[in-house]
Tab-separated table of C-alpha atoms in Angstrom:
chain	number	residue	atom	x	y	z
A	1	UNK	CA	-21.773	-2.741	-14.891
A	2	UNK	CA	-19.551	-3.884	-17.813
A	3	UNK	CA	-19.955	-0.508	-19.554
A	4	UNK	CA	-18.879	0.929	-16.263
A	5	UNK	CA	-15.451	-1.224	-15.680
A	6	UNK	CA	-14.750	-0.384	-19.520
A	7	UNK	CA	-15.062	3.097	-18.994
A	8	UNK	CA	-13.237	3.179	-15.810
A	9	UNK	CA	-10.157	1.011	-17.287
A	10	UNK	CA	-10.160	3.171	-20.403
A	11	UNK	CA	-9.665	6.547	-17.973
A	12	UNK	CA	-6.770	4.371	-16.175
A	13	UNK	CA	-4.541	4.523	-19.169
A	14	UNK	CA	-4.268	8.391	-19.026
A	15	UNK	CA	-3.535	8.038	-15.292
A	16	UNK	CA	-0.493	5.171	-15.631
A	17	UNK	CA	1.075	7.420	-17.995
A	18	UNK	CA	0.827	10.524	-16.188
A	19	UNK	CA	2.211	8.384	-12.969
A	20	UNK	CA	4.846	6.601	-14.532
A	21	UNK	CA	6.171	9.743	-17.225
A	22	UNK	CA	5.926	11.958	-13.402
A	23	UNK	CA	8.162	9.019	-11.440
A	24	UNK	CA	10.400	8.513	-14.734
A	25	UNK	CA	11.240	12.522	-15.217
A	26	UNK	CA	11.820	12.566	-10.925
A	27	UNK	CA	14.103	9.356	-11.197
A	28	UNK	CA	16.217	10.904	-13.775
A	29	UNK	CA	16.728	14.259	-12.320
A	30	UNK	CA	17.920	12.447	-9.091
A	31	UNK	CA	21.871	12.895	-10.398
A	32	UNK	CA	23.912	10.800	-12.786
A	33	UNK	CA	23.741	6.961	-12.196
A	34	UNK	CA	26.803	6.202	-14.230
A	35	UNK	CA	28.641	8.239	-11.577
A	36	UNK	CA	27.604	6.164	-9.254
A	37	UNK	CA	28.800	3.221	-10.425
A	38	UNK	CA	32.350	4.639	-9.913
A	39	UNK	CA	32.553	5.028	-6.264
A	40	UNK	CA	34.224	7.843	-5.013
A	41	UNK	CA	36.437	7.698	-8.015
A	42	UNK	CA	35.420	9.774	-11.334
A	43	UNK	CA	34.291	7.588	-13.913
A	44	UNK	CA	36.945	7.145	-17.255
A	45	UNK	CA	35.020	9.344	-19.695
A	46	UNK	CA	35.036	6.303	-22.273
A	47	UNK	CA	34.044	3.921	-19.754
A	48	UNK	CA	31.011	6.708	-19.004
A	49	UNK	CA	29.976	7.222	-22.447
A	50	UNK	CA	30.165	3.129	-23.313
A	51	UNK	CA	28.056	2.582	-20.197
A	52	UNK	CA	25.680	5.601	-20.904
A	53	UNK	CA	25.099	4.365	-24.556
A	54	UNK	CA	24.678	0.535	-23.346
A	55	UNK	CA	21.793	1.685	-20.664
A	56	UNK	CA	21.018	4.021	-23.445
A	57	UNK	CA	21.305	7.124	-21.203
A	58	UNK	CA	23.023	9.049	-23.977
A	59	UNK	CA	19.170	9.750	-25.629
A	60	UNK	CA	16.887	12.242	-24.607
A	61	UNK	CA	14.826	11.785	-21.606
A	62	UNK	CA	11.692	11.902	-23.671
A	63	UNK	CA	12.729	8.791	-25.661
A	64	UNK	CA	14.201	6.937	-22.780
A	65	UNK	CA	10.342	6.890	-21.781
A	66	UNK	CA	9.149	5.454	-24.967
A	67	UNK	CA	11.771	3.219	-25.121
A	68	UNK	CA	10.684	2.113	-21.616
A	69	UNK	CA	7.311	2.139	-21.988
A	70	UNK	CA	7.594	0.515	-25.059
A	71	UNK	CA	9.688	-2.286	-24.004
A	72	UNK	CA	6.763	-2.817	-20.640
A	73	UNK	CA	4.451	-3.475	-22.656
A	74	UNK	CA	6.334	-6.379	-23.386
A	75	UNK	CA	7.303	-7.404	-20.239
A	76	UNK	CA	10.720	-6.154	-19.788
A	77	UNK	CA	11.285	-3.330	-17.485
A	78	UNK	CA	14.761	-3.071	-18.215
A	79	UNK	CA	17.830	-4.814	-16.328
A	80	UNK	CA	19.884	-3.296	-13.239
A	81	UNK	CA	23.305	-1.576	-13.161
A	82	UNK	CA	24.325	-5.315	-12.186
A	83	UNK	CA	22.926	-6.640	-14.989
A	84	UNK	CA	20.613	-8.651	-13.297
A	85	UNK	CA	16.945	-8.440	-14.464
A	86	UNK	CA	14.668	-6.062	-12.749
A	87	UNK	CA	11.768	-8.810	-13.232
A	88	UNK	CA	13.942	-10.963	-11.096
A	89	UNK	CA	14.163	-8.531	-8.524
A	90	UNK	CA	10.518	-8.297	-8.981
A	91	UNK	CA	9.769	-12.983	-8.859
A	92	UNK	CA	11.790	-12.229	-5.538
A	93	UNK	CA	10.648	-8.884	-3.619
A	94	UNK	CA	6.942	-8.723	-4.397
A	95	UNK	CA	5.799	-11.998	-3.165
A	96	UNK	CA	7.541	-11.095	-0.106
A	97	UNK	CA	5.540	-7.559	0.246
A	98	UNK	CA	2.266	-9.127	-0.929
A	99	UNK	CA	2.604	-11.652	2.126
A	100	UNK	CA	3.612	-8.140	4.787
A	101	UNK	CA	0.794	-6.097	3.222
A	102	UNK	CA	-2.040	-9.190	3.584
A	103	UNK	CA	-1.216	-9.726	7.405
A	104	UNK	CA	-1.470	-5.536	7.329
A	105	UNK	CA	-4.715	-5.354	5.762
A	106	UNK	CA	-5.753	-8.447	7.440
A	107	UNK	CA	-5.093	-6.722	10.871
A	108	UNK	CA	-6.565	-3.585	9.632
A	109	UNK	CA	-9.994	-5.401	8.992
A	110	UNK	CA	-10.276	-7.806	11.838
A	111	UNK	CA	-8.712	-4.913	14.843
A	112	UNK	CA	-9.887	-1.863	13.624
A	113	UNK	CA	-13.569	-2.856	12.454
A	114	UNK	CA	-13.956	-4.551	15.124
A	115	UNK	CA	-12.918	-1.753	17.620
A	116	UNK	CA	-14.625	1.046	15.550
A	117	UNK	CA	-18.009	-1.322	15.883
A	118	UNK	CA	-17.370	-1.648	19.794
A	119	UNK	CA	-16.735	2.170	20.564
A	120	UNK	CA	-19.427	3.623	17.963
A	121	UNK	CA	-22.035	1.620	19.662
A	122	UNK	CA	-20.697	2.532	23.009
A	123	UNK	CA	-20.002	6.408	22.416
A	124	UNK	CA	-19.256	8.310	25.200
A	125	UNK	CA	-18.515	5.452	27.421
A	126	UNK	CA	-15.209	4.790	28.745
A	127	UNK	CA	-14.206	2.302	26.095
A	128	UNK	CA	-14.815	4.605	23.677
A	129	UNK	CA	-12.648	7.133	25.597
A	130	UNK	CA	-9.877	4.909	26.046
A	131	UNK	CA	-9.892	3.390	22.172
A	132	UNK	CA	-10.112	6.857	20.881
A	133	UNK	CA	-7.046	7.813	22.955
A	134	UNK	CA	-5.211	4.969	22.105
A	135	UNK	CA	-5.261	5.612	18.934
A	136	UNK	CA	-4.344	9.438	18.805
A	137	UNK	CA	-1.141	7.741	20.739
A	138	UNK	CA	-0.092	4.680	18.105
A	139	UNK	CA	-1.332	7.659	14.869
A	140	UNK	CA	1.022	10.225	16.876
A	141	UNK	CA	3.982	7.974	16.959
A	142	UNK	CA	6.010	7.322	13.648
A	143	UNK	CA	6.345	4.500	12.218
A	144	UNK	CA	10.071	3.814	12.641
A	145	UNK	CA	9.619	4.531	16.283
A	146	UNK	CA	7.394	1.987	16.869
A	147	UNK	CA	9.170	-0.653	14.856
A	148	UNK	CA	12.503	0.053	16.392
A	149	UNK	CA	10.554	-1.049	19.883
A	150	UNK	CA	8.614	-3.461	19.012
A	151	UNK	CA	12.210	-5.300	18.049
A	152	UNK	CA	13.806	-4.527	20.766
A	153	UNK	CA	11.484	-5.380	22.843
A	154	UNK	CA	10.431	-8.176	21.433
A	155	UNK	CA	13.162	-9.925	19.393
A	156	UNK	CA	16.535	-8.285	21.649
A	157	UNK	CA	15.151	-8.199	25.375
A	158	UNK	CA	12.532	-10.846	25.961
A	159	UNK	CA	13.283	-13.063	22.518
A	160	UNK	CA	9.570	-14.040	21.784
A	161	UNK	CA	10.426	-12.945	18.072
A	162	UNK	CA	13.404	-13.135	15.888
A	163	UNK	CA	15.203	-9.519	15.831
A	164	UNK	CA	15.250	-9.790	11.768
A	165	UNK	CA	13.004	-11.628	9.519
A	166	UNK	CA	14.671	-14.708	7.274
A	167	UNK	CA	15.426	-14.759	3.663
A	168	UNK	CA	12.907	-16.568	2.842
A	169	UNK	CA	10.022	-14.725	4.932
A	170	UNK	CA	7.533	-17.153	5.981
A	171	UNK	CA	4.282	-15.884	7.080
A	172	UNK	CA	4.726	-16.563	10.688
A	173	UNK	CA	7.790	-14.164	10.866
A	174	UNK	CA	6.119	-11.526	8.954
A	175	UNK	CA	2.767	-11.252	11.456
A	176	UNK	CA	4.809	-8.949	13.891
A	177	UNK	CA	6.213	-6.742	10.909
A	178	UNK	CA	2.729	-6.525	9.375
A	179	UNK	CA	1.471	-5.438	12.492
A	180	UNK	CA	4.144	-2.370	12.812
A	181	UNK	CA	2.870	-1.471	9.130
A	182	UNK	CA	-0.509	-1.230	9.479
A	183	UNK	CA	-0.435	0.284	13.343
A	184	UNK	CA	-1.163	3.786	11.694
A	185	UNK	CA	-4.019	2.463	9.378
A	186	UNK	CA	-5.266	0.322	11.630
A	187	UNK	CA	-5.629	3.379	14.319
A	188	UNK	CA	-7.548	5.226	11.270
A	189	UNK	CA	-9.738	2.396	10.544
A	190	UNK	CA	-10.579	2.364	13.740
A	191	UNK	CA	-11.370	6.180	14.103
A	192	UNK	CA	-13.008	5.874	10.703
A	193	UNK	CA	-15.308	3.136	11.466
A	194	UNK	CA	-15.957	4.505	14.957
A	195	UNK	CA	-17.843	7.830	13.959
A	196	UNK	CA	-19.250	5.951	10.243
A	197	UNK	CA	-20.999	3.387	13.038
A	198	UNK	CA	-22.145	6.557	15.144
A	199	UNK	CA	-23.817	8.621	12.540
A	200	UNK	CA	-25.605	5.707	11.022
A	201	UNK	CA	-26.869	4.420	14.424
A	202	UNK	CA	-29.414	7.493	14.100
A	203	UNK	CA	-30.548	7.117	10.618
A	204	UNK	CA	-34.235	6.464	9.713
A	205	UNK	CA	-33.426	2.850	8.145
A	206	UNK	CA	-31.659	1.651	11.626
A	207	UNK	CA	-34.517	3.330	13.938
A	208	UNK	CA	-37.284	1.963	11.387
A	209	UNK	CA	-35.489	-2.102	11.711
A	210	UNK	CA	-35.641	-1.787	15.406
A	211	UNK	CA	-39.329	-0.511	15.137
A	212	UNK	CA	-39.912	-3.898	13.692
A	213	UNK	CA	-38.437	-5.762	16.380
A	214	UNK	CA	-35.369	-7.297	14.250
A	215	UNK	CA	-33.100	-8.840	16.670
A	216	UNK	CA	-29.529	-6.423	17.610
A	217	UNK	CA	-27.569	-8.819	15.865
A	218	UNK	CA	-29.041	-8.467	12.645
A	219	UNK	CA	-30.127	-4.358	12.756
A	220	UNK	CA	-26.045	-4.133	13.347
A	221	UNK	CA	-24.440	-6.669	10.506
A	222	UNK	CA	-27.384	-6.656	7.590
A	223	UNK	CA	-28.223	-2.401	8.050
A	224	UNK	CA	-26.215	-0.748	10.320
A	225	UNK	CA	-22.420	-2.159	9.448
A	226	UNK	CA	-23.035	-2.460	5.545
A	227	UNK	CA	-23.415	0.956	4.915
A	228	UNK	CA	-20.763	2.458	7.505
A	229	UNK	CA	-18.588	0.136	5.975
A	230	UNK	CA	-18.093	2.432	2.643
A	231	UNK	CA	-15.897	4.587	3.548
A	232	UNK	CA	-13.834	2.344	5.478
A	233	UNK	CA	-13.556	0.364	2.514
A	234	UNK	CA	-12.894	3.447	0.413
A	235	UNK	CA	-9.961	4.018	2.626
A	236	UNK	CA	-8.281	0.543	2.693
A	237	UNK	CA	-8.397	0.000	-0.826
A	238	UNK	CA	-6.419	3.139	-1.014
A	239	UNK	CA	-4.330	1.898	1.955
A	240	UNK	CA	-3.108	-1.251	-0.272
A	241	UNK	CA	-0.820	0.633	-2.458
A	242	UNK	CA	0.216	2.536	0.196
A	243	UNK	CA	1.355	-0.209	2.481
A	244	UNK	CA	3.318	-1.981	-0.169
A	245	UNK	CA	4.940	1.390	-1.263
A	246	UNK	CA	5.283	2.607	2.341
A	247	UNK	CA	6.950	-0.630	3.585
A	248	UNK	CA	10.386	0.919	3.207
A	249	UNK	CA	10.789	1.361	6.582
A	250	UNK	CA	9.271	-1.671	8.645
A	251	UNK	CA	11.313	-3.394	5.601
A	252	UNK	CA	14.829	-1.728	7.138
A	253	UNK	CA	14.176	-2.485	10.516
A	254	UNK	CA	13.181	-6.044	10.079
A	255	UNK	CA	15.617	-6.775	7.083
A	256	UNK	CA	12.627	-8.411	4.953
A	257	UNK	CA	14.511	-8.030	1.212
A	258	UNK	CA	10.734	-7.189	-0.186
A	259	UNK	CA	9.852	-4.150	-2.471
A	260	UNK	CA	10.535	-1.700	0.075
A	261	UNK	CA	14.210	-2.782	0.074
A	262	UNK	CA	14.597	-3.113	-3.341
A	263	UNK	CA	13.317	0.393	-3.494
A	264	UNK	CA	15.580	1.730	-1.450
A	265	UNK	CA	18.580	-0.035	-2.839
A	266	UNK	CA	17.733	1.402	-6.520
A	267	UNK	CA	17.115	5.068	-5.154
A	268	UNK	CA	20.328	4.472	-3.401
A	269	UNK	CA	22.394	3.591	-6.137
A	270	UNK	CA	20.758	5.990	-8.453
A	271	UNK	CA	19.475	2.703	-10.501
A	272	UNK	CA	16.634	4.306	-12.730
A	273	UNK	CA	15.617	0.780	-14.117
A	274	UNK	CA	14.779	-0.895	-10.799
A	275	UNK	CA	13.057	2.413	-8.816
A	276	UNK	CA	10.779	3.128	-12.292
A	277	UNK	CA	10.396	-0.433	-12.771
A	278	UNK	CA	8.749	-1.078	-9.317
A	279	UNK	CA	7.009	2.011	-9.220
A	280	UNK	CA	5.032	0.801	-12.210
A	281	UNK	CA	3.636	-2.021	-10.841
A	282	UNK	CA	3.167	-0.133	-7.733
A	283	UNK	CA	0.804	2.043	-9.663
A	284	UNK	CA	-0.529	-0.587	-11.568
A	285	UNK	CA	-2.073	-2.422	-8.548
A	286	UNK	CA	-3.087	0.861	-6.608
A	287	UNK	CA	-5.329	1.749	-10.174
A	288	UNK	CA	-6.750	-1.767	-9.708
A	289	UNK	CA	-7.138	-1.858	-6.181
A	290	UNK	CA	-9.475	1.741	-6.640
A	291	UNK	CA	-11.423	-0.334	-9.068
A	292	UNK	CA	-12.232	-3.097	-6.468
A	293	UNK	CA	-13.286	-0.550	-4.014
A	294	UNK	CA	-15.435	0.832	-6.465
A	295	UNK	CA	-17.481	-1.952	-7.595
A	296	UNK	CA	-17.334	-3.106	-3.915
A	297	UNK	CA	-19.729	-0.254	-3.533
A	298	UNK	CA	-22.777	-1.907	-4.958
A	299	UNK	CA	-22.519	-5.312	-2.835
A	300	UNK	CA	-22.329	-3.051	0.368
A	301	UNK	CA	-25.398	-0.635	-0.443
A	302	UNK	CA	-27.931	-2.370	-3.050
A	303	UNK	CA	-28.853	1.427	-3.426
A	304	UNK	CA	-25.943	1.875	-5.508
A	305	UNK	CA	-26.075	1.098	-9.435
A	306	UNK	CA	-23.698	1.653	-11.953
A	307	UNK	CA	-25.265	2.369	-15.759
């Protein structure tokens, strides 16, 4: 097992560079930040070439990235076109999106399991009709779509929730967003763990621990939902990155000033520092997050080793 998490952090390093040299080279050919900073007015060209030289734009792309890269590994990822940090940006907006994406995944385990358990034992039936349908409906229906009804709904006609979330985004305000985030992977989940439960309800291992006369309760949670629970995991340890990356939009709509916001701020004002500079972490937890899921594997199916 150690050999294995050695190996598997050695092939991330290839990966984060790739990722972050791919997002830095995209960021850049975006248009010309210092232009930006202007307004509508053209910039002064000394004011443009003092400003490109202090952000050191006037280098080559190529060593912009080693500069960068250079100066992560040593904890600074650079400071914003305001000249405020982008780690302070970070202290603020990712404890914020960490809180949104637990209620997500939290959702996404408790809902979805637990409806993709119900309808793959009853398949066929009319709860299984109606789940699978339901489903197709909130997977069919973007995102923004959703959110924008849930608040009006919600926080504008009937006032059960507050239309935007606070500054400080306590948990409680942030179970309605997180529930508009993960509606699409929850739907998934549920599909996922659905036809996973249906398959493995005719395997040998599940016929041959009813043969024995093991109680229901016990064929379903110690054989039958351990291993259709792999792929499911696969897919929300993937979903992780994804739902702190993807939570531009239930960020907008909600006005939660997380990483999502930040994100879109920086790619809106053409502020290279902040969008690589969040990105990076971004990756950083998705490579970690795959590495969970992995060694997750072997506590779900004692079939699985790692030499």
């Amino acid at each position: 097992m150690g050999r294995y998490v050695i190996r598997r952090l050695l092939q991330m390093i290839p990966v984060f560079i790739g990722a972050t040299l791919l997002i830095f080279l995209m960021v850049n050919v975006m248009g010309d930040p210092i232009a930006g900073l202007c307004g509508e007015r053209q910039c002064d060209p000394a004011t443009a070439a003092q400003l490109r030289s202090e952000f050191g734009l006037d280098k080559p792309v190529w060593q912009q990235y080693l500069t960068y890269m250079g100066n992560v590994f040593t904890g600074d990822f650079g400071t914003a076109f305001n000249g405020q940090k982008v780690t302070e940006l970070m202290a603020t907006a990712f404890p914020i999106t960490i809180r949104l994406t637990i209620v997500a995944i939290v959702f996404e385990i408790i809902i979805g399991i637990t409806l993709g358990v119900l309808t793959g034992l009853r398949r066929g039936r009319p709860v299984d009709s109606g789940v699978l349908l339901l489903t197709l409906v909130v997977i069919s229906v973007p995102t923004f779509v959703t959110g924008l009804i849930v608040q009006l709904l919600l926080g504008v006609k009937w006032n059960v929730i507050s239309p935007s979330v606070s500054s400080a985004a306590p948990l409680g305000e942030l179970i309605v967003p997180g529930l508009v985030l993960a509606s699409v992977s929850l739907a998934y989940v549920t599909r996922l763990s659905r036809t996973s439960i249906a398959e493995n309800t005719r395997s040998d291992y599940v016929r041959t621990a009813v043969a024995k006369g093991l109680p229901r309760h016990r064929v379903i949670t110690r054989h039958l939902l351990r291993n259709s629970l792999i792929p499911v995991i696969t897919f929300i340890g993937t979903d992780i990155g994804a739902l702190m990356g993807g939570a531009i939009v239930t960020e907008r709509i909600f006005n939660i000033h997380g990483v999502g916001y930040q994100l879109y701020q920086g790619i809106l004002r053409q502020n290279t520092q902040t969008v690589v500079g969040f990105v990076t972490i971004l990756v950083i937890i998705f490579l970690l997050a795959n590495l969970l899921v992995d060694l997750l594997y072997a506590v779900l199916d004692p079939r699985i080793r790692y030499a």
